[in-house]
CSV table of C-alpha atoms in Angstrom, one decimal:
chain,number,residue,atom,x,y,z
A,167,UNK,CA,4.7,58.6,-9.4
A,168,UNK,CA,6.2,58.5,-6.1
A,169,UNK,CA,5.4,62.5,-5.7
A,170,UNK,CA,1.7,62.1,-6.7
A,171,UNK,CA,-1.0,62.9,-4.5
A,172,UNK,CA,-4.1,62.3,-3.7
A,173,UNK,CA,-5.9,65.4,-4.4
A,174,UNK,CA,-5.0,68.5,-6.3
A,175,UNK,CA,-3.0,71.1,-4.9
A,176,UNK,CA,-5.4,73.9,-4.5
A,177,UNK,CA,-3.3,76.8,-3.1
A,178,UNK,CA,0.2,76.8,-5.0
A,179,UNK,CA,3.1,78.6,-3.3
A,180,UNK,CA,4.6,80.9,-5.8
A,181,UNK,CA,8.0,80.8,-5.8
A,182,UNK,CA,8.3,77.6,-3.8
A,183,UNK,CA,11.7,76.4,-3.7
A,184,UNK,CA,11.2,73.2,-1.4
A,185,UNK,CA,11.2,69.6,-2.7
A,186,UNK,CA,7.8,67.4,-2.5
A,187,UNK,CA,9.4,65.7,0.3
A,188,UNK,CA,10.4,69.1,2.4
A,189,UNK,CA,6.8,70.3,1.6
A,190,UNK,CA,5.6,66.8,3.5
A,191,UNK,CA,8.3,66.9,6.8
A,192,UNK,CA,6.6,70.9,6.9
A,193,UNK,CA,2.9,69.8,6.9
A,194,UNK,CA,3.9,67.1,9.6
A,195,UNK,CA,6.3,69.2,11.9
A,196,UNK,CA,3.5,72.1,11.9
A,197,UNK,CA,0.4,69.6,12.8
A,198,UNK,CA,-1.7,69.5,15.7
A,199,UNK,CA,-1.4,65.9,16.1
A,200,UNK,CA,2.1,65.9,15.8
A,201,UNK,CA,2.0,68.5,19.1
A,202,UNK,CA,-0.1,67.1,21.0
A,203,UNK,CA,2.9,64.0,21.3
A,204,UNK,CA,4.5,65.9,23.7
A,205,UNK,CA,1.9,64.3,26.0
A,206,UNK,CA,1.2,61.2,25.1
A,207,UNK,CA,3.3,58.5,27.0
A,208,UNK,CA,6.2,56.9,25.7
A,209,UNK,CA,7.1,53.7,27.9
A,210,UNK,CA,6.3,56.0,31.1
A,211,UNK,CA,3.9,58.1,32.4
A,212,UNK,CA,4.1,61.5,31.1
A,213,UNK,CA,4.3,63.9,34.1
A,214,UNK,CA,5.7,61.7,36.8
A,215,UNK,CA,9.4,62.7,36.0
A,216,UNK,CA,10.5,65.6,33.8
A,217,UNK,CA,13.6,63.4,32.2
A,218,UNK,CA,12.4,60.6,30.4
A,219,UNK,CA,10.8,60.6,26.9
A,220,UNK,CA,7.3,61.4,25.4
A,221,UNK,CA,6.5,60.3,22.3
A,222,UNK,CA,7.6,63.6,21.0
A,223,UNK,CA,11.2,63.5,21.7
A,224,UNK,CA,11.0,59.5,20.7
A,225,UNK,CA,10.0,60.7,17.1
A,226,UNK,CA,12.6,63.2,17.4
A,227,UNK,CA,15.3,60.7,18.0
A,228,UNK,CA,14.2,58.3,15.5
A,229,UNK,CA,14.1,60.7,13.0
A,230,UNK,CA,18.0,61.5,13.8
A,231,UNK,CA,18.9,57.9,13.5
A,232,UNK,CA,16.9,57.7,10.2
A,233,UNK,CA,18.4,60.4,8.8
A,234,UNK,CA,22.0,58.6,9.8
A,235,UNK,CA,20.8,55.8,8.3
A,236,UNK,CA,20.4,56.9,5.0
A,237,UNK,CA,23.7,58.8,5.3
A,238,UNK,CA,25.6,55.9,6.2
A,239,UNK,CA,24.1,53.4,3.3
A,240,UNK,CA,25.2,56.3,1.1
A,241,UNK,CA,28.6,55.9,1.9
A,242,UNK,CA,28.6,52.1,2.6
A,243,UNK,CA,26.3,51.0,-0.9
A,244,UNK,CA,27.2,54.1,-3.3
A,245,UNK,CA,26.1,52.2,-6.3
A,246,UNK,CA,22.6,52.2,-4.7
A,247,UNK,CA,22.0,56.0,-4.8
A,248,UNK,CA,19.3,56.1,-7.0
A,249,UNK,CA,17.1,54.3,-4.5
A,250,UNK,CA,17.8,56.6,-1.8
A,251,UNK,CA,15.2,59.6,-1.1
A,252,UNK,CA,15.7,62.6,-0.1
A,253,UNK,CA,16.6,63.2,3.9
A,254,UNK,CA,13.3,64.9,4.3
A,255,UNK,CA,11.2,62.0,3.2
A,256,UNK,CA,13.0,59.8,5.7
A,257,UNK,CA,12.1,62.6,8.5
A,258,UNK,CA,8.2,63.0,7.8
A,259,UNK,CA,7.6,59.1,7.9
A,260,UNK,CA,10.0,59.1,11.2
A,261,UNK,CA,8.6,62.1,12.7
A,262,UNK,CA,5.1,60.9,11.9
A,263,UNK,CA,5.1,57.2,12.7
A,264,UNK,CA,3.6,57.2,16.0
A,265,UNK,CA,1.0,60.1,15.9
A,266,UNK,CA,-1.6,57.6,15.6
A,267,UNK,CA,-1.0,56.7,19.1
A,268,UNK,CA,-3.8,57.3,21.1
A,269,UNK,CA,-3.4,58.2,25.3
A,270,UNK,CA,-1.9,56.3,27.7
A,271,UNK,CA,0.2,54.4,25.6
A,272,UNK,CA,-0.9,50.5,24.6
A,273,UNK,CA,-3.6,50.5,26.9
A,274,UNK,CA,-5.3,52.8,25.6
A,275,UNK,CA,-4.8,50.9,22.1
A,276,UNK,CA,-6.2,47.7,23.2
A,277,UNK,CA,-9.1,50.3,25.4
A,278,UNK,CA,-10.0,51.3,21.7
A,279,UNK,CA,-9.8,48.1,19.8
A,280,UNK,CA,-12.0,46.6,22.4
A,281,UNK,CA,-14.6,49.2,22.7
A,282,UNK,CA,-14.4,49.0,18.6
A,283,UNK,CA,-14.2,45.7,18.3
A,284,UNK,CA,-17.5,45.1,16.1
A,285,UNK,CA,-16.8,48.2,14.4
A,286,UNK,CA,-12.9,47.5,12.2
A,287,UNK,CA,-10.9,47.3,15.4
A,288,UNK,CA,-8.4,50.3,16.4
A,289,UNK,CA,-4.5,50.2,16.2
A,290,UNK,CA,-2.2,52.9,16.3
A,291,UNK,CA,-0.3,52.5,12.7
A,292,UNK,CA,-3.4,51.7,10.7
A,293,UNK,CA,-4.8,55.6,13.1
A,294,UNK,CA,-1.5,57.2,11.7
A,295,UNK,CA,-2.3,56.6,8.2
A,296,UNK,CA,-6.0,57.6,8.9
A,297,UNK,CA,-5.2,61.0,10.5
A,298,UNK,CA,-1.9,61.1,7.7
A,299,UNK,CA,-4.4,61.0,5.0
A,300,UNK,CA,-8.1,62.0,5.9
A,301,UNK,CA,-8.0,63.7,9.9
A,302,UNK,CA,-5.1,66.0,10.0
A,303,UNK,CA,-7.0,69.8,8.6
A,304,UNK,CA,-4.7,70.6,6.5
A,305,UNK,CA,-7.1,70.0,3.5
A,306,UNK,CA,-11.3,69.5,3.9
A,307,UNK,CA,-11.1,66.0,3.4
A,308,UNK,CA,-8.0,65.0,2.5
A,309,UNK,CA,-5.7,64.8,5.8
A,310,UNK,CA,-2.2,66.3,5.0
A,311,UNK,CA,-2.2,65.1,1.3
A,312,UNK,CA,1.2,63.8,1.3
A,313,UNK,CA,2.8,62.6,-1.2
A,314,UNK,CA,2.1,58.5,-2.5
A,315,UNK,CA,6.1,57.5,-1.0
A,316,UNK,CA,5.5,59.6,1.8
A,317,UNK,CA,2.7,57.9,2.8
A,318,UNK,CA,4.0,54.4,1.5
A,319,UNK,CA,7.1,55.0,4.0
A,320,UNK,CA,4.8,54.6,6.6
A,321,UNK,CA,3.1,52.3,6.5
A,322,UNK,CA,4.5,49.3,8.9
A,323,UNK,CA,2.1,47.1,7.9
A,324,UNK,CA,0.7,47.3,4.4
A,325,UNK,CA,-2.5,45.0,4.4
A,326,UNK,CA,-5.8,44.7,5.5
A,327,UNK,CA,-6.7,44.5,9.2
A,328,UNK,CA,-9.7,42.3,8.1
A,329,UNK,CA,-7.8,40.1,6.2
A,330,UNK,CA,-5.2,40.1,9.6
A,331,UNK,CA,-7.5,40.1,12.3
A,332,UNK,CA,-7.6,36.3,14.5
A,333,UNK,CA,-9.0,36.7,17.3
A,334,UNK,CA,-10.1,33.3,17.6
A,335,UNK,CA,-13.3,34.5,19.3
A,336,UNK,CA,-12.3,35.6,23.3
A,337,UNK,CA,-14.8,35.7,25.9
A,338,UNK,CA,-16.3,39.6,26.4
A,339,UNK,CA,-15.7,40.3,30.1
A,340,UNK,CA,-18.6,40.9,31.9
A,341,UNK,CA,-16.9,44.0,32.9
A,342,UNK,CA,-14.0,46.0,31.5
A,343,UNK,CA,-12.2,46.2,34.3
A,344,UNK,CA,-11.8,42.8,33.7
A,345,UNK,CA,-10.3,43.0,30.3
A,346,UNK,CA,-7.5,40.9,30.0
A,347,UNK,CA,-4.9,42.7,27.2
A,348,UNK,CA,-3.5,39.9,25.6
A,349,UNK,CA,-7.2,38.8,24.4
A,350,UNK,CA,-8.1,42.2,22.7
A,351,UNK,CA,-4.1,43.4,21.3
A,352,UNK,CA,-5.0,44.6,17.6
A,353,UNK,CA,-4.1,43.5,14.5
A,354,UNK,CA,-1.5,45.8,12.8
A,355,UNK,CA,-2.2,46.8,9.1
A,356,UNK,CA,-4.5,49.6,7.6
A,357,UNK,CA,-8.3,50.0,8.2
A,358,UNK,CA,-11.1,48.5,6.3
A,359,UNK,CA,-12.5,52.0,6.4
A,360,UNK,CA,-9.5,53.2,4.3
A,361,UNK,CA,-9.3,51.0,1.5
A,362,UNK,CA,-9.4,53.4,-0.9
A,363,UNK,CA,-6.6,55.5,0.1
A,364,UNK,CA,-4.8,52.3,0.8
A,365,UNK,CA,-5.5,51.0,-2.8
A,366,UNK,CA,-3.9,54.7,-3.8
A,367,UNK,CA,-1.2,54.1,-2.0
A,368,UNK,CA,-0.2,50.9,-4.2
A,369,UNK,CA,-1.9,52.1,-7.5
A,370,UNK,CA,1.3,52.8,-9.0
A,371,UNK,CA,3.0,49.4,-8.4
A,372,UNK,CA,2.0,46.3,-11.0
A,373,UNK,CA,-0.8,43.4,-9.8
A,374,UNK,CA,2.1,41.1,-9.0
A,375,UNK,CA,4.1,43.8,-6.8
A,376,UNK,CA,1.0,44.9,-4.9
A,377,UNK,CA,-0.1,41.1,-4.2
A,378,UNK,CA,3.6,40.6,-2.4
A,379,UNK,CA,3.8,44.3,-0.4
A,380,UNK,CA,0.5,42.7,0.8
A,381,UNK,CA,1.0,39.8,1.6
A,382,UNK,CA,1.0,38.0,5.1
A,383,UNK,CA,2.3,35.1,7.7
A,384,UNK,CA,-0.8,33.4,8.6
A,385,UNK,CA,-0.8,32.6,12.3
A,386,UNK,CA,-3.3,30.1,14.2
A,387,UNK,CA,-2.8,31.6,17.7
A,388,UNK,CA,-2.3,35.1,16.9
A,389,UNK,CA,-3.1,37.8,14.3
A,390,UNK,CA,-1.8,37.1,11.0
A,391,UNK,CA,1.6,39.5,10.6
A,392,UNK,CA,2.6,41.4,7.1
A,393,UNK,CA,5.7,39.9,5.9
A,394,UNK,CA,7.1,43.4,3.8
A,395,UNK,CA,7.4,47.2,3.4
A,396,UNK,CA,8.8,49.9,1.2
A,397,UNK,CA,12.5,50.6,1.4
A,398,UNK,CA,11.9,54.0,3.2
A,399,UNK,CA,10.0,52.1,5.8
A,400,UNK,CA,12.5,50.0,6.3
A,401,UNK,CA,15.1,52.8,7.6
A,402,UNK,CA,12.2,54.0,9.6
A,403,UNK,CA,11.3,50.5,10.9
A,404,UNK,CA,15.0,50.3,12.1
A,405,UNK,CA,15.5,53.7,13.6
A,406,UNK,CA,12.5,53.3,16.0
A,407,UNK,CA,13.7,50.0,17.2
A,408,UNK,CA,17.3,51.6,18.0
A,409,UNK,CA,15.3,54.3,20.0
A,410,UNK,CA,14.1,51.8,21.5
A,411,UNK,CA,16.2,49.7,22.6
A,412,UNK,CA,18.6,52.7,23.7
A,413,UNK,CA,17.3,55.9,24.3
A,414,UNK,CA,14.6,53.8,26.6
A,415,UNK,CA,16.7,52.0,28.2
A,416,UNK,CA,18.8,55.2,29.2
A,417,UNK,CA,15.7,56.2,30.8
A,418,UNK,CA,15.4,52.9,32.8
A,419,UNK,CA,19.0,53.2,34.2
A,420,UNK,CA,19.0,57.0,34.8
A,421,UNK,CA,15.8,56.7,36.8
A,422,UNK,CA,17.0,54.1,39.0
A,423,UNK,CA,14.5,51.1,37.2
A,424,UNK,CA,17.3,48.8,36.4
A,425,UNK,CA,20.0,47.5,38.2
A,426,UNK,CA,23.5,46.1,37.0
A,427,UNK,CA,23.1,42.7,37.8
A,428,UNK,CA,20.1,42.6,35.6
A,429,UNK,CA,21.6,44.1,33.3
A,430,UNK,CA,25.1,41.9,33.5
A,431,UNK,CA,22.7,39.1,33.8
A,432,UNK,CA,20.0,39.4,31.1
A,433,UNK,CA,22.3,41.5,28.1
A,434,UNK,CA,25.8,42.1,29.0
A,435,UNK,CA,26.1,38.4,29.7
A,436,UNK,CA,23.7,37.1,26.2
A,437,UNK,CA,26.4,40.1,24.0
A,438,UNK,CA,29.4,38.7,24.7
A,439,UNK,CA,28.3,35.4,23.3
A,440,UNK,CA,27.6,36.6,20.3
A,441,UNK,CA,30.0,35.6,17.5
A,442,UNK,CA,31.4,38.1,15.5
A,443,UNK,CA,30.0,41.3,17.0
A,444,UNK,CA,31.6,44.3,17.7
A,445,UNK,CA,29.7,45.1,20.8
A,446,UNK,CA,30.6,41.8,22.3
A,447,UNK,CA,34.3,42.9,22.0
A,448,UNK,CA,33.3,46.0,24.2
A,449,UNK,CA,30.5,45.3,26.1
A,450,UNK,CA,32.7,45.4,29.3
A,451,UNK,CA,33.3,48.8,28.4
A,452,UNK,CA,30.3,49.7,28.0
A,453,UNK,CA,28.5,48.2,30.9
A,454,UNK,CA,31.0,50.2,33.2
A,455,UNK,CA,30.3,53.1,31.2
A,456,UNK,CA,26.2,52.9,31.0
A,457,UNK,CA,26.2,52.6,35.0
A,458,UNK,CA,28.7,55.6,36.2
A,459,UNK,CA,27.9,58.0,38.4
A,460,UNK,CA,28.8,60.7,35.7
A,461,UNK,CA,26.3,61.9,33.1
A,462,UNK,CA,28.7,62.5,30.5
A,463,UNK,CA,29.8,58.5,30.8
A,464,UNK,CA,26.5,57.2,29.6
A,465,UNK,CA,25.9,60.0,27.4
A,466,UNK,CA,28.9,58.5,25.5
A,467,UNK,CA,27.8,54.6,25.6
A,468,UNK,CA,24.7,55.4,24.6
A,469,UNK,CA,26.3,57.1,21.4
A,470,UNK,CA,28.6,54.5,20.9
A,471,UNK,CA,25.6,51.9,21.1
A,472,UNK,CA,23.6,53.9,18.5
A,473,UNK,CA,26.9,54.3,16.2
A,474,UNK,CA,27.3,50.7,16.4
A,475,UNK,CA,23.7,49.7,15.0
A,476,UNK,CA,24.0,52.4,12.6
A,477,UNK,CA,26.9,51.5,10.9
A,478,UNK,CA,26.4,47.9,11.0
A,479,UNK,CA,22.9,48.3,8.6
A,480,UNK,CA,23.3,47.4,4.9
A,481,UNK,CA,20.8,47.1,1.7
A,482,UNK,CA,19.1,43.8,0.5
A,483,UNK,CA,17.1,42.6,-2.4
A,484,UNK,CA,14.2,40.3,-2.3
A,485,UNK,CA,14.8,39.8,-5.9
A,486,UNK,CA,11.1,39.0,-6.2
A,487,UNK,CA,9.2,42.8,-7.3
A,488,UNK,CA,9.8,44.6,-10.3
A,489,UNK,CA,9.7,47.9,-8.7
A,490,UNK,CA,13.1,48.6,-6.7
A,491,UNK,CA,11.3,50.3,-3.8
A,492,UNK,CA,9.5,47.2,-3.3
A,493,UNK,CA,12.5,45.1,-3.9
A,494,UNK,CA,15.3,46.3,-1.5
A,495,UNK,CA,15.1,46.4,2.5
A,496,UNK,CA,17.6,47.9,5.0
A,497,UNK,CA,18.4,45.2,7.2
A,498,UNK,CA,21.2,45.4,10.5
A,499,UNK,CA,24.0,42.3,10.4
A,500,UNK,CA,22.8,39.1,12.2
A,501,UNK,CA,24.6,40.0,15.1
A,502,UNK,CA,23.7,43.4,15.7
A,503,UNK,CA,20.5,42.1,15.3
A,504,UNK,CA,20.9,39.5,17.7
A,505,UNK,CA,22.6,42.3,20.2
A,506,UNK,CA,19.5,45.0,19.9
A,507,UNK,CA,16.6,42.1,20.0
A,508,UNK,CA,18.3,41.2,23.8
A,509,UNK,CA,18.3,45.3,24.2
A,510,UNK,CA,14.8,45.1,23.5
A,511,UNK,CA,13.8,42.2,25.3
A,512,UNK,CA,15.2,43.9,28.5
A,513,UNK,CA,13.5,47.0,28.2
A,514,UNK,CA,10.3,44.5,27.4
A,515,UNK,CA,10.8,42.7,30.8
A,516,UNK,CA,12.2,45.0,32.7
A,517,UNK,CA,10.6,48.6,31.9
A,518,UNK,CA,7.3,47.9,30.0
A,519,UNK,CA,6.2,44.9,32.1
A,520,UNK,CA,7.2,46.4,35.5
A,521,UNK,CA,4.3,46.4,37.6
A,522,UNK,CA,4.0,49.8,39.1
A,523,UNK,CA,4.5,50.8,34.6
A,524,UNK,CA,1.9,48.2,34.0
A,525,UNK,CA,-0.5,49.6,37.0
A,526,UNK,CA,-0.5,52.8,35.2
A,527,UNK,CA,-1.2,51.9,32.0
A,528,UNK,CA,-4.0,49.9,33.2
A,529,UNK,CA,-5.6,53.4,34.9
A,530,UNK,CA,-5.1,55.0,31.5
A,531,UNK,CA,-7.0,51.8,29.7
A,532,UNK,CA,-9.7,51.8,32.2
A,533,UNK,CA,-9.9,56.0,31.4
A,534,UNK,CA,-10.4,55.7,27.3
A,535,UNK,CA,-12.9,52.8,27.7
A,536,UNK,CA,-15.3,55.1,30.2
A,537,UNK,CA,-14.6,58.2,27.8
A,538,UNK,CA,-15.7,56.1,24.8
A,539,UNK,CA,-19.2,54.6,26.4
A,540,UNK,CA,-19.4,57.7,27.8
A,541,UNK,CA,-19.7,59.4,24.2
A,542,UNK,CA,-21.5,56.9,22.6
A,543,UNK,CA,-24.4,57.2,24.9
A,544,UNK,CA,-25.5,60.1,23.9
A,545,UNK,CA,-23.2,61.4,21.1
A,546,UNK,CA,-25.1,64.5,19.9
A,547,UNK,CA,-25.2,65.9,23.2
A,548,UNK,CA,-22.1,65.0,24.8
A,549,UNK,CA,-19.3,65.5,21.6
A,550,UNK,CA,-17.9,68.4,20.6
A,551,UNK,CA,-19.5,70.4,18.0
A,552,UNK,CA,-17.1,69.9,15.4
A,553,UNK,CA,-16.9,66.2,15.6
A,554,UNK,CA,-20.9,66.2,16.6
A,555,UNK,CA,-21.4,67.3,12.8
A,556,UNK,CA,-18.5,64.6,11.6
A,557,UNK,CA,-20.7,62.0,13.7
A,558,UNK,CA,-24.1,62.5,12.2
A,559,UNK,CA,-22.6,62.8,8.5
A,560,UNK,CA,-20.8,59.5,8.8
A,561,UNK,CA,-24.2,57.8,10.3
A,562,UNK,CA,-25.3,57.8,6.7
A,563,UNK,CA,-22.4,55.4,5.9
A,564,UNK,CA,-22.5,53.7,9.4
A,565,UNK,CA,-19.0,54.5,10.3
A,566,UNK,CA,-20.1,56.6,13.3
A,567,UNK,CA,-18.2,54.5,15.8
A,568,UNK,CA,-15.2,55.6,14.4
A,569,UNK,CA,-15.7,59.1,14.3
A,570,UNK,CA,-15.3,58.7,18.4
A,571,UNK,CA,-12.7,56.7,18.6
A,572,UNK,CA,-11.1,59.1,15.8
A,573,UNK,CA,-11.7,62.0,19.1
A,574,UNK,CA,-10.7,60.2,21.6
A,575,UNK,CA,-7.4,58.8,20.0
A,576,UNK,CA,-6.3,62.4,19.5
A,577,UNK,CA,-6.5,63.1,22.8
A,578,UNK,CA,-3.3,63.7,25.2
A,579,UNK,CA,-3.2,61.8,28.2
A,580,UNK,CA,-3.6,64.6,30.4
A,581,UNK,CA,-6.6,65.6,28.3
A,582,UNK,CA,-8.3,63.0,28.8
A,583,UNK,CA,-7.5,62.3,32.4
A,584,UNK,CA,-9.3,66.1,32.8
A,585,UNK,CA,-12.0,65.1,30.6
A,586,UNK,CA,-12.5,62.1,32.4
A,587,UNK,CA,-12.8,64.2,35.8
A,588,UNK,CA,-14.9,66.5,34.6
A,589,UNK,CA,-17.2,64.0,33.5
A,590,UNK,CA,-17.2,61.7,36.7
């Protein structure tokens, strides 16, 4: 069942050798939307320094790790093989993960949400599924049509955003310049819009195993958070947080953001506390290492720091689904897990919440929030043909809203920086 999809195959390749799951990684490599990441911002700006990451070369290197993953739990949990897919399938959901990401990084994902907030909200997992399955070309009206585990791999949060959505009701600026972010961040799941194709997704899995994938933390102060995934997702889940937590931080040091007092300070010093972890045996090592004047020096502590989560990832069960995709998890050792959340914490506070990085994401907010009133002023004049005919058929089933923030999501950011000039 996990190779089913959605709709029928209509034009066969004769001769075919490839795999289901190699057939999926093709239709996502060869993609427009998974392109047009190689300008869409990372953690900084894209174009203001040719070295640091764009969400292109992030997917890349989290679908390297993923693929090491999988390799590694084969060697480590043997007597687990037949859970494990194919390499491919582990490279289309890490490859794909973030093309739902619309410009300028997470201000232009709370610009969306806001400017759809009466409309099913906008978030950039629940926008991968939708282009994964419906936007993408590849079929009329199908998206790509991959496979049900393709598609099940990922999705990060498999629920509702209606049934997670909390906003406990914050005050609509008077302008949106004035938007604060932290009242209008989305809730992370799978649009109300998409229910069917999210009730596909689980159609194969027994009442009792799709009420657990589904179900959720209830929060009072925040959004309510899905507590479980697929195993695929999972391995996926974990490579993009050891991007993360590395590969951006190699940007931060290499481009001067970080100093090594902060570092000593707020990592070096919280690792070597940690009990029975093998980076806290080396972190002195690697500190020196990570801040040499020589390339080739953090080149090789930022391996070792990516060989070290790696290899310290094992499987679980819940022992609570009757289907085994459902009931296992790949999970990293409590104390590499305590060593990469302080990674990740750094680059947090120290990257992402920099002011002049913050500055700029608030330009690119401001930019996709003009764009979208823009186009909803006068929709059949100002869109582009081919979404113009997308917009008046959807009016019949009131989901025209979406159809612009469907065009302006796919957007690079220095599209829509032009777009915006052009305009104003």
């Amino acid at each position: 069942m996990g190779a089913a999809r959605k709709a029928q195959e209509l034009h066969p390749r004769e001769n075919d050798p490839r795999s289901p799951w190699q057939r999926d990684r093709a239709r996502i490599l060869h993609s427009a939307a998974f392109r047009r990441l190689q300008n869409k911002t990372q953690v900084l700006g894209v174009g203001h320094n040719d070295f640091y990451r764009t969400r292109l070369t992030h997917s890349l290197e989290v679908s390297q790790i993923g693929t090491g993953i999988l390799g590694q739990l084969a060697q480590r949990q043997p007597e687990l093989e037949f859970l494990y897919p194919e390499p491919a399938l582990i490279e289309s959901a890490c490859l794909s993960h973030d093309i739902g990401h619309p410009p300028f990084g997470h201000g232009g994902e709370v610009a969306l949400n806001y400017m759809m907030r009466d409309h099913g909200g906008f978030e950039g997992n629940a926008q991968t599924f939708r282009i994964l399955t419906r936007l993408e070309p590849y079929t009329r009206t199908d998206g790509m049509n991959l496979c049900r585990r393709t598609l099940l791999s990922i999705m990060k949060y498999p629920a509702l955003i209606g049934q997670l959505s909390n906003y406990n009701s914050p005050q609509i600026p008077d302008n949106f310049r004035q938007l604060k972010v932290s009242d209008w961040t989305p809730a992370k799941g799978v649009y109300d819009d998409d229910m069917e194709l999210y009730n596909w997704c689980l159609d194969s899995f027994s009442d009792h195993d799709r009420t657990h994938i589904s179900s959720f933390i209830s929060r009072e102060k925040y959004h309510h958070k899905t507590k479980y995934k697929s195993f695929d997702c999972s391995i996926m889940e974990l490579a993009d947080d050891i991007a993360y937590g590395v590969h951006d931080l190699e940007d931060a040091i290499v481009l001067g953001l970080v100093s090594r007092h902060d570092w000593q300070e707020q990592v070096a010093s919280v690792i070597a506390d940690i009990k029975d972890c093998w980076l806290a045996n080396h972190i002195g090592e690697l500190s020196q290492q990570l801040f040499s004047q020589h390339h080739y020096d953090q080149k090789n502590a930022i391996g070792m720091l990516v060989n070290a989560f790696i290899t310290a990832i094992g499987v679980e069960r819940y022992h609570s689904c009757e289907d085994e995709l459902l009931d296992h998890y790949a999970q990293l050792d409590e104390p590499m897990q305590k060593a990469l959340d302080a990674l990740k914490r750094f680059v947090l506070n120290y990257v992402i919440h920099l002011p002049t990085t913050e500055i700029v994401r608030y330009k690119g907010q401001q930019i996709v929030m003009e764009l979208f009133q823009a186009f909803s002023s006068d929709p059949e004049r100002l869109l582009p043909i081919n979404t113009r005919k997308r917009f008046i058929d959807a009016q019949k089933t009131g989901g025209e809203q979406r159809v612009i923030a469907d065009y302006i999501a796919g957007m690079t950011d220095d599209y829509a920086q032009r777009l915006y000039q052009n305009m104003f």
